[in-house]
Structures are given as C-alpha cells and as structure tokens.
GROMACS .gro file of C-alpha atoms in nm:
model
  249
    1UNK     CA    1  -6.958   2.928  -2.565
    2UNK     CA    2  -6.766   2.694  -2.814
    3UNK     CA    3  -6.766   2.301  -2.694
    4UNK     CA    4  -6.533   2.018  -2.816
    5UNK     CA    5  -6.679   1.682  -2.867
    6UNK     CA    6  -6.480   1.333  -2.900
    7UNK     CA    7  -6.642   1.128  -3.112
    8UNK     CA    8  -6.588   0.794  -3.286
    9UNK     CA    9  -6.813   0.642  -3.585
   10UNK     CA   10  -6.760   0.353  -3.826
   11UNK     CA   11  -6.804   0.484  -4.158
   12UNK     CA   12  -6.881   0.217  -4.371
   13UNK     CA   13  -7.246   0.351  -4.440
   14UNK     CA   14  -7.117   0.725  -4.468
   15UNK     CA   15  -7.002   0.942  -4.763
   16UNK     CA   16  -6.743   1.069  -4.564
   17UNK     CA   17  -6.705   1.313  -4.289
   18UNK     CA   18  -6.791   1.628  -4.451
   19UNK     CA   19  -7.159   1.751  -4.532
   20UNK     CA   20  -7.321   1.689  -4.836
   21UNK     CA   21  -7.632   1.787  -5.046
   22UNK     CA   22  -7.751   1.407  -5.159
   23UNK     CA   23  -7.573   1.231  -4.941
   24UNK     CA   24  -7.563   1.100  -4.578
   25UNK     CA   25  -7.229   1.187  -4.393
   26UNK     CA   26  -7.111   1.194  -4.041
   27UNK     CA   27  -7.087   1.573  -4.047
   28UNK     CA   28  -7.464   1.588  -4.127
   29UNK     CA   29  -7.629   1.367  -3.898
   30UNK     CA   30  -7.462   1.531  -3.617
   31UNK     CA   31  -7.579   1.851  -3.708
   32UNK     CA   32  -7.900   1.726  -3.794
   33UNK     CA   33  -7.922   1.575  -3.412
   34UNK     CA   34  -7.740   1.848  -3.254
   35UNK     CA   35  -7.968   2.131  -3.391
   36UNK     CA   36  -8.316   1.912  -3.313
   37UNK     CA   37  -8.182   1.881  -2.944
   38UNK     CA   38  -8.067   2.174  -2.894
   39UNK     CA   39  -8.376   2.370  -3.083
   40UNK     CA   40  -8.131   2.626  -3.243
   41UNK     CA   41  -7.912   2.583  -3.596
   42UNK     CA   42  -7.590   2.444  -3.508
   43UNK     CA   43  -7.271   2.426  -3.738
   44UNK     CA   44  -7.024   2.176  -3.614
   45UNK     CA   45  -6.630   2.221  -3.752
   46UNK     CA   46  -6.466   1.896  -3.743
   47UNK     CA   47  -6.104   1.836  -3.687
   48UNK     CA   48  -6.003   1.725  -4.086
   49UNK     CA   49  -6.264   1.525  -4.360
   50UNK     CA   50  -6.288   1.165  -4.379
   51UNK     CA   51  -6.334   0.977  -4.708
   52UNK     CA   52  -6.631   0.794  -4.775
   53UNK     CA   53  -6.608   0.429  -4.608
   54UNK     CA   54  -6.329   0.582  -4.355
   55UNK     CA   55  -6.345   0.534  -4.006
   56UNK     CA   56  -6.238   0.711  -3.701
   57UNK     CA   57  -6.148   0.570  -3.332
   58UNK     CA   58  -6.076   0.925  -3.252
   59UNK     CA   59  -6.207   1.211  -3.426
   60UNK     CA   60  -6.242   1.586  -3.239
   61UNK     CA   61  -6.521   1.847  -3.372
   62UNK     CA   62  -6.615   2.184  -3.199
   63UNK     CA   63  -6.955   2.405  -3.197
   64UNK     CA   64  -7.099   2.697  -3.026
   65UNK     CA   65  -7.393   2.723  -2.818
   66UNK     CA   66  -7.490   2.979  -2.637
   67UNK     CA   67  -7.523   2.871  -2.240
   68UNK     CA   68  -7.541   2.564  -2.119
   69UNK     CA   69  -7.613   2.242  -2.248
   70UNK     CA   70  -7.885   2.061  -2.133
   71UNK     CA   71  -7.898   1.806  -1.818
   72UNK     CA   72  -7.741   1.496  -1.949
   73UNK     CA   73  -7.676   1.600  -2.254
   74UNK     CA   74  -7.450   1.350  -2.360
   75UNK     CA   75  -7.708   1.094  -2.278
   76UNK     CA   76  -7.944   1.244  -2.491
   77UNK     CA   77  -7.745   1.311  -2.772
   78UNK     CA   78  -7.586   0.930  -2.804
   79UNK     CA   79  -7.952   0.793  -2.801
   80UNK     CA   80  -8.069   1.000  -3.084
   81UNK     CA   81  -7.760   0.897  -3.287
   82UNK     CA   82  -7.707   0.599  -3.521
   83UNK     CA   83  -7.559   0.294  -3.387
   84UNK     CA   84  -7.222   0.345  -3.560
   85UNK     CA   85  -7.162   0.703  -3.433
   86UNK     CA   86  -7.068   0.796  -3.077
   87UNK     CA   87  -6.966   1.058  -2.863
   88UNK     CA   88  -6.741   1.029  -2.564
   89UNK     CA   89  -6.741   1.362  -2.412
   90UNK     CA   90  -6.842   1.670  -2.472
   91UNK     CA   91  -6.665   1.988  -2.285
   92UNK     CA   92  -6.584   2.400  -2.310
   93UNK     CA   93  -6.278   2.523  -2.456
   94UNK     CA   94  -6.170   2.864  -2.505
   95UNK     CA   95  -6.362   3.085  -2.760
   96UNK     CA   96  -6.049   3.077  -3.085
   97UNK     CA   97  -6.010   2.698  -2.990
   98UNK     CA   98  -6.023   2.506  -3.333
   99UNK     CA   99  -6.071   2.141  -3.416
  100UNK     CA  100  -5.911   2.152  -3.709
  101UNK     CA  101  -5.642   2.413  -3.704
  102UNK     CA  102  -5.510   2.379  -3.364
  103UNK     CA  103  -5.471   1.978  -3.407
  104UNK     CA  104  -5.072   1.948  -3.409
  105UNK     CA  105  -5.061   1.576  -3.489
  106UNK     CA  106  -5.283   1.307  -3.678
  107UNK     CA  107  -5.260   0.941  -3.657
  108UNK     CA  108  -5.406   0.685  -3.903
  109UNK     CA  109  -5.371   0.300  -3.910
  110UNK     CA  110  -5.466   0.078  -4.209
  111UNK     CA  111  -5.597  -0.250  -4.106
  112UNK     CA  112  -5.479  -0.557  -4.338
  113UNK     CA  113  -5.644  -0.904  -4.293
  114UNK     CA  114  -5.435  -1.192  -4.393
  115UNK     CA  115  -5.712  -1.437  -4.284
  116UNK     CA  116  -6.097  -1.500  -4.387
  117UNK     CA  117  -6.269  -1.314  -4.073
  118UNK     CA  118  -6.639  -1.241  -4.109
  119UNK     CA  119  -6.617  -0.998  -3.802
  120UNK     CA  120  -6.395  -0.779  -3.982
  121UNK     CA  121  -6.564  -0.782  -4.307
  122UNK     CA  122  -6.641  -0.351  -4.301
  123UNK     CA  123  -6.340  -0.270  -4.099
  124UNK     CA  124  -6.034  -0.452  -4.309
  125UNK     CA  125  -5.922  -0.496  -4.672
  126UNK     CA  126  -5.889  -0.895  -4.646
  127UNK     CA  127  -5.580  -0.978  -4.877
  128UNK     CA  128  -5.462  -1.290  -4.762
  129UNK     CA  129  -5.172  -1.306  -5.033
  130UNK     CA  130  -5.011  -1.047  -4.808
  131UNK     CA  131  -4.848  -1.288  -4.579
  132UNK     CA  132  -4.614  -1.412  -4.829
  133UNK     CA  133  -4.486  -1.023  -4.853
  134UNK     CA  134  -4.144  -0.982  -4.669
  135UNK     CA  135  -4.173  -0.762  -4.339
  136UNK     CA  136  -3.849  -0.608  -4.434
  137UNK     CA  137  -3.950  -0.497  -4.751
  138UNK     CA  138  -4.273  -0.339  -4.622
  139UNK     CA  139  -4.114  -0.143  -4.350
  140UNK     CA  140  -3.874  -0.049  -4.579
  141UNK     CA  141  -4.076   0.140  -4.860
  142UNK     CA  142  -4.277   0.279  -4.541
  143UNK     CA  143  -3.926   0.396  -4.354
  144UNK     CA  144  -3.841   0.569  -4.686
  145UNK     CA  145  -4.125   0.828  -4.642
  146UNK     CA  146  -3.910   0.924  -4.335
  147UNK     CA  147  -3.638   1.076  -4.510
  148UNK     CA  148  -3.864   1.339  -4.694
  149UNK     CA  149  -4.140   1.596  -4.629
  150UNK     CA  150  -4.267   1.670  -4.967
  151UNK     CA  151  -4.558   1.401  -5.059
  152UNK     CA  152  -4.662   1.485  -5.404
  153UNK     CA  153  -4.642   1.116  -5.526
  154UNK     CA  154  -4.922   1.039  -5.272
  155UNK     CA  155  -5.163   1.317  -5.345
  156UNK     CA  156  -5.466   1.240  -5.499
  157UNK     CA  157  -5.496   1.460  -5.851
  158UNK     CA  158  -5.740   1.758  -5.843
  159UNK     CA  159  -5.659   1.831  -5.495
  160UNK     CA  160  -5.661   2.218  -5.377
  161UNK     CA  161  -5.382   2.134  -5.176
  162UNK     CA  162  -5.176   2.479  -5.123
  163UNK     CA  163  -4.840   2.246  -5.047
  164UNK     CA  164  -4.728   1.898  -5.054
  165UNK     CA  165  -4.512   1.933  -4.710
  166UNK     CA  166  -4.615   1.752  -4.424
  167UNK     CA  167  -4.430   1.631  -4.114
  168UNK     CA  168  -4.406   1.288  -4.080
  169UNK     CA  169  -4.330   1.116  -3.770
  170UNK     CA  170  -4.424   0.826  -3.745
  171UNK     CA  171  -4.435   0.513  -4.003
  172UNK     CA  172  -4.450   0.122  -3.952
  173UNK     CA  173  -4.567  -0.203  -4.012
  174UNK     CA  174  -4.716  -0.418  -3.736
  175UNK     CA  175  -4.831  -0.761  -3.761
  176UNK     CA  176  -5.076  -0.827  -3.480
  177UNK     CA  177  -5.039  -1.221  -3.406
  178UNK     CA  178  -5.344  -1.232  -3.177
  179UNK     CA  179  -5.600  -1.076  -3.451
  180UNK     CA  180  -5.363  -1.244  -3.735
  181UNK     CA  181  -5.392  -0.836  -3.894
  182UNK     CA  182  -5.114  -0.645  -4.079
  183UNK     CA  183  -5.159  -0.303  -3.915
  184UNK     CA  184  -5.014  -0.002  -4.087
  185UNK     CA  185  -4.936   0.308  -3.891
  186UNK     CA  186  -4.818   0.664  -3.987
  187UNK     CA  187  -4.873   1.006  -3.778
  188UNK     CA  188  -4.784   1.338  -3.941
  189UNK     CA  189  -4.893   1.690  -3.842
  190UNK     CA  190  -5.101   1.707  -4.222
  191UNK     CA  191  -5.243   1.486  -4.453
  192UNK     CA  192  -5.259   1.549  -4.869
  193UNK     CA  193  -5.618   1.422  -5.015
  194UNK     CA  194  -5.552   1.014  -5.025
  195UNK     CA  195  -5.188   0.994  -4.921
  196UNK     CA  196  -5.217   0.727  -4.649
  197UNK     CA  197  -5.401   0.464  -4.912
  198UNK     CA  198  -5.140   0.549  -5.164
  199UNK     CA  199  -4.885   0.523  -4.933
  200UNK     CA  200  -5.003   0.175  -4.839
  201UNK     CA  201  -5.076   0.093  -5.205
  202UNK     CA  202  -4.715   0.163  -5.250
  203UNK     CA  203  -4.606  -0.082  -4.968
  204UNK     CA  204  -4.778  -0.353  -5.079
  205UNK     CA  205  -4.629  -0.294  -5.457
  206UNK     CA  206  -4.312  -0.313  -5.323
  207UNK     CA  207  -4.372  -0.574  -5.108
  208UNK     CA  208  -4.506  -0.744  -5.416
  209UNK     CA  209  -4.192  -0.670  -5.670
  210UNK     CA  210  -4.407  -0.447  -5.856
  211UNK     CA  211  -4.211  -0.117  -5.787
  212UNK     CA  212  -3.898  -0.134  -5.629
  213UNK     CA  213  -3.732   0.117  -5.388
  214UNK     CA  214  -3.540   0.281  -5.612
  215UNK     CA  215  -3.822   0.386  -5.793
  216UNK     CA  216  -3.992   0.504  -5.494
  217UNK     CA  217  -3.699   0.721  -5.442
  218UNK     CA  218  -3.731   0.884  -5.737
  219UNK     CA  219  -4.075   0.940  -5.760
  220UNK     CA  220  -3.985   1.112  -5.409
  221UNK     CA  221  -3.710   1.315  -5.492
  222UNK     CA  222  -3.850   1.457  -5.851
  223UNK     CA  223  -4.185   1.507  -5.663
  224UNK     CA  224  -4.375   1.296  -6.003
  225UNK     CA  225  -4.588   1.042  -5.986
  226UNK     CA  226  -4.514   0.643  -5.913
  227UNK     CA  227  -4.475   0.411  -6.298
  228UNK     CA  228  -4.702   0.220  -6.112
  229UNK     CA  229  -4.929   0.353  -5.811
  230UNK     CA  230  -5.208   0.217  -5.631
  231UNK     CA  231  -5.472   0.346  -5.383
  232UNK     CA  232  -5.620   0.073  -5.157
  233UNK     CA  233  -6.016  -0.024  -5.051
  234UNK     CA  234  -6.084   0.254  -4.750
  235UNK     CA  235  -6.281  -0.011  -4.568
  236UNK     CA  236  -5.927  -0.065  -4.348
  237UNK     CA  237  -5.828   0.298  -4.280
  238UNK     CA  238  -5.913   0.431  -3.919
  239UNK     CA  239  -5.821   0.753  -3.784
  240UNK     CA  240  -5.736   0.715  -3.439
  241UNK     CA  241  -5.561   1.026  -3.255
  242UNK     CA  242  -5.572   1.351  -3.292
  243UNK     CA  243  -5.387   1.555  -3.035
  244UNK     CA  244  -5.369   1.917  -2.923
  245UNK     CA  245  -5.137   2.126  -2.691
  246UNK     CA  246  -5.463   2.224  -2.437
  247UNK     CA  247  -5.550   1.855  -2.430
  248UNK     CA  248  -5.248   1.651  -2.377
  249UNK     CA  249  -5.251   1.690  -1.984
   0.00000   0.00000   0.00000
C-alpha cells in the first residue's frame, strides 16, 4: 500500500532534503526512522529537494508498506524523530499516487528581517537596510516575473534542468507590521535549481539601484544572465504548500 505523509522540519541543521552519503538530510533520517520502526527497508519519495539550510511548513512525501501500519503509528514515529522534524499525518492514497509528480502547485515565502530579533536568528536573513528599499520598486521587479514563463536568468548553472518554463502564479511583497518581517511570496507549478533566492536577490538589487528594471527585462526576454545577480542566505526560505487535485477537498 503506498502512504502520504505531511511533514514539516526546520532545516537549518540539514544538508537539504535529499539523501546523502556524508551528510545528514531530512530525506535520510526519515528513512533511517521509518525503516527501524517499521523493521523492513523503506524508500520514501518526497514531493521536490530542499537546499541545505531550507525549510518547509509544508512538505508531502509518499512510501509503501505492505499492510498496515502499526497502532499509533504517528505517535511513534514523531518521538523517534529530531526535534526540528515533524509529521502531521500520515494516510493511503492510491497505488500511482506521486509526491512529486502529481503536485500541481508549489509555494515558497522568503522571510526578510528588518529588525535585530534573536528568535528569528535560523529562520530569517536579518538585513535591516531593507526598510529604506521602496515597496513599489520591490513589487515591481517581482510583478515583472509575471509577464514571462521562461526563467533562465534565475537558474542556478550546472543544473540538469530539461526546460526553463514554469508557471508562475503568484508573486508579492508583504511587509508584516506585527513581526516587523518583509515576507516574499511566489507559487508556480515548477521550480529551476535556486530561482526563488535569485529571484529575491534580484528584488533587493533593484530595490537597491543596483540593476534596474530595464535590465531585468532584458535579461528576461534574451533568456542570459543578470550584469549583476545575486542569490540570498537560505536561512529565510520556507516552503509552505504544496497542493494536489486528490487533496484539495
């Protein structure tokens, strides 16, 4: 029987999402836990990789297991995990269901903090001369990105990326008075290796006056690279929905 589990981890002590041979990442420990638990091998398929630092609110996965999972499993399973990984449910889909292929849309947000916070120290980039940036000007370089669906300025190099389309639908600026945060958000059915902290990278230089919009533009419309581009920390990325036709009701 294949099972989906939602899951959310803070990855500030992970290499990422997907497995690795040295290294300790999200992807591993589960199936590290999951097998021990279960007393059987088990191979867990998650719904798109996460870069090392990256977090995730929301993050889907899927595994097989033949028959039933032990009583109160999920019980079980969240005490034998780290601290700063947990899942929220755990339930049956249909045999072909996929975590990552069958996921039609992806959000991400990109958490900004404009003030000293000691609480957000692993979960924001803290870049306090952001507040003299003009809202305008951010949401304008991010609005830009709306008008195209070809992203090879904001693909990391060396990626094995078959295409640079992807359908974005959603991109804004937010400024969060309560938690004085700049919040980025962007939701597109794909993402290219890096794109969203380019993308913000690029805001920010345009917010700055170090690349203007007409530059952007072009960079866009020749598919090249930026004069002048800029990935930012991951410690402020979160992924935080991923939604699929058999879950939405």
């Amino acid at each position: 029987m294949r099972y989906f589990l939602e899951l959310a981890y803070k990855g500030t002590h992970y290499f990422g999402w997907q497995i690795q041979p040295k290294d300790i990442t999200v992807q591993g420990v589960l199936e590290q836990t999951f097998s021990t638990i279960l007393r059987t091998p088990i191979a867990i398929t998650g719904c798109g990789r996460t870069d090392t630092g990256v977090h995730a609110s929301q993050y889907f996965a899927h595994f097989d297991f033949t028959g039933d999972l032990p009583q109160n499993f999920l019980y079980r399973i969240n005490k034998f995990l780290p601290k700063d990984i947990a899942i929220r449910r755990i339930f049956p889909v249909a045999a072909d269901a996929h975590a990552r292929f069958d996921a039609y849309l992806r959000s991400y947000e990109y958490h900004i903090a404009l003030e000293k916070n000691p609480f957000s120290l692993e979960t924001a980039y803290y870049l306090p001369y952001a507040k003299k940036m003009e809202m305008a000007q951010l949401q304008a370089a991010a609005s830009l990105l709306l008008e195209y669906d070809a992203f090879f300025p904001f693909c990391k190099t060396k990626s094995d990326a078959k295409t640079m389309l992807c359908d974005v639908q959603r991109v804004e600026w937010v400024f969060h008075e309560s938690t004085g945060k700049l919040v980025f958000h962007i939701s597109a059915n794909r993402f290219l290796r890096g794109m969203v902290r380019l993308i913000v990278g690029m805001c920010l230089n345009v917010g700055s006056g170090k690349l203007s919009l007409a530059e952007v533009r072009t960079a866009l419309e020749e598919q090249k690279r930026l004069p002048k581009d800029a990935s930012v920390v991951a410690t402020g990325l979160f992924l935080t929905e991923i939604r699929y036709s058999f879950l939405d009701n």
